[in-house]
Structure formats: structure tokens, C-alpha cells
């Protein structure tokens, strides 16, 4: 973005809490997510999000998931630093996990590295393995 350009979809949270850290970087590790004993996501292209007050979160590209197992739900949430989140349920290995994953379809400019990615709740899937 040129130095004179302004962000068109800037996160309002940083104006209120400029000290709040939200950093994204390539994870540099293989991330494997299982539910019902089956691999539902596996990627060497995950993005690691480190945010003030939160545990690190790995975001897996949607293209590295078994997308046919995922169903959108009506659950929504909002983060003033990342944007509006949508949630996903997954059925695998005879198990259905409701709202096991979330994504930011149109994140704020500062969170663009996680656009098109999914994050998973560790307590709603069998495992999230980081190798």
C-alpha cells in the first residue's frame, strides 16, 4: 500500500486500545486437526495468531480442510481487532461437533492474513497437533 494510502477497513479496536497486540505470521509447522478419529484439516501453510490476553491460535487455510465435512452455523461473534466471525460444525467419524471452528470472511485490514482460514477450539475437537 503506498505511503499516502489509508486503510479502508481498519480495525476500530486499535484506536481504543493501541497497546493491544495482534500479530500474524506463518506458523512454519504442520497443523493437523482430528475429530471422530479422522483428520479434518492438515496444513503446512497455517498462520499463527498471537494476541494479547489469548492463547496462540493456528489458522488453517480452508483449502487444507476436508470442506465437505463442514457446515456453516448461525453462530456469529465480533472482535474489534479482527472483525465478524462465522462458525462451522463438522461431522467426522460418526461425531458431530457444533461450532468447532470459526473464520473471518471479511476481516479488518490488520487481520487480512487469516482471510480464507479456519481456527479450531481445542476442547471441541479430538486434537490439534502441531509438528
C-alpha positions as a printed Julia matrix, in Angstrom:
131×3 Matrix{Float64}:
   0.0     0.0    0.0
   1.51    3.37  -0.93
   2.57    5.59   1.98
  -0.19    8.08   1.19
  -2.94    5.46   1.05
  -5.23    4.9    4.02
  -6.76    1.66   5.14
 -10.35    1.34   4.05
 -11.39   -1.29   6.59
  -9.25   -0.54   9.63
  -9.96   -2.29  12.95
 -11.6     0.12  15.42
 -10.2    -1.78  18.4
  -6.71   -0.36  17.94
  -8.0     3.22  18.26
  -9.4     2.35  21.71
  -6.55    0.04  22.79
  -3.39    0.9   20.86
  -1.33   -1.28  23.21
  -3.3    -4.41  22.23
  -1.13   -6.83  20.25
  -2.49   -8.92  17.39
   0.34  -10.41  15.34
   0.16  -12.88  12.46
   2.98  -14.92  10.98
   3.42  -18.16   9.07
   3.32  -20.98  11.63
   6.18  -22.83   9.94
   4.8   -26.11  11.28
   2.36  -28.79  10.2
  -1.03  -28.39  11.87
  -3.31  -31.45  11.97
  -6.85  -31.35  13.39
  -8.85  -34.5   14.19
 -12.49  -35.13  15.05
 -14.11  -38.55  15.44
 -10.69  -40.08  14.9
 -10.47  -38.58  11.4
  -8.22  -35.84  10.05
 -10.47  -32.88   9.2
  -7.69  -30.38   8.48
  -3.98  -30.66   7.76
  -1.68  -27.91   6.61
   1.9   -26.74   6.29
   0.55  -23.26   5.45
  -1.15  -22.33   8.74
  -0.97  -18.8   10.13
  -0.17  -18.29  13.81
  -2.06  -15.52  15.6
  -0.63  -14.18  18.84
  -2.97  -11.77  20.62
  -2.83  -10.0   23.97
  -4.78  -11.93  26.6
  -5.29  -15.04  24.45
  -3.51  -18.32  23.84
  -1.84  -18.6   20.42
  -4.26  -19.7   17.68
  -3.42  -21.52  14.45
  -5.5   -20.61  11.41
  -5.59  -23.29   8.69
  -6.38  -22.39   5.06
  -9.87  -23.59   4.16
  -8.34  -25.28   1.13
  -6.41  -27.54   3.54
  -9.57  -28.86   5.23
 -11.99  -31.62   4.29
 -14.5   -28.93   3.33
 -17.29  -31.4    2.53
 -17.46  -32.23   6.26
 -18.0   -28.6    7.32
 -21.39  -26.89   7.65
 -21.91  -23.21   8.5
 -23.98  -22.48  11.6
 -25.95  -19.41  12.61
 -23.45  -18.56  15.37
 -21.66  -15.24  14.98
 -19.27  -13.2   17.1
 -17.4    -9.95  16.79
 -13.8    -8.96  17.52
 -12.91   -5.25  17.3
  -9.42   -6.26  16.12
 -10.29   -8.94  13.54
 -13.94   -8.42  12.53
 -17.08  -10.56  12.31
 -16.6   -14.3   12.78
 -18.69  -17.12  11.33
 -18.79  -20.59  12.87
 -18.68  -24.09  11.47
 -19.87  -27.51  12.6
 -18.13  -30.69  11.45
 -19.27  -34.3   11.21
 -16.5   -36.89  11.01
 -16.12  -40.47  12.24
 -19.72  -40.53  13.43
 -19.19  -37.5   15.66
 -20.73  -34.07  15.1
 -19.04  -31.12  16.71
 -21.07  -27.91  16.75
 -19.18  -24.65  16.27
 -15.8   -26.38  16.35
 -14.22  -23.81  14.04
 -14.52  -20.14  13.2
 -13.42  -17.9   10.37
 -13.3   -14.24   9.42
 -14.68  -13.99   5.89
 -14.09  -10.23   5.6
 -11.57   -9.39   8.32
 -10.33   -5.92   9.09
  -7.27   -4.86   7.11
  -4.95   -5.66  10.01
  -6.23   -9.27  10.04
  -6.08   -9.97   6.3
  -3.53  -12.8    6.79
  -6.33  -15.01   8.21
  -8.86  -14.37   5.45
  -9.87  -17.72   3.97
  -8.62  -19.59   7.07
 -10.29  -21.53   9.9
  -9.32  -21.76  13.57
 -10.42  -24.6   15.85
 -11.44  -24.8   19.51
  -9.08  -27.33  21.13
 -11.82  -28.53  23.51
 -14.3   -29.19  20.67
 -12.12  -31.46  18.51
 -10.18  -34.63  19.38
  -6.82  -32.97  18.9
  -4.86  -30.17  17.29
  -1.35  -31.47  16.67
   1.49  -29.07  15.91
   4.58  -30.73  14.42
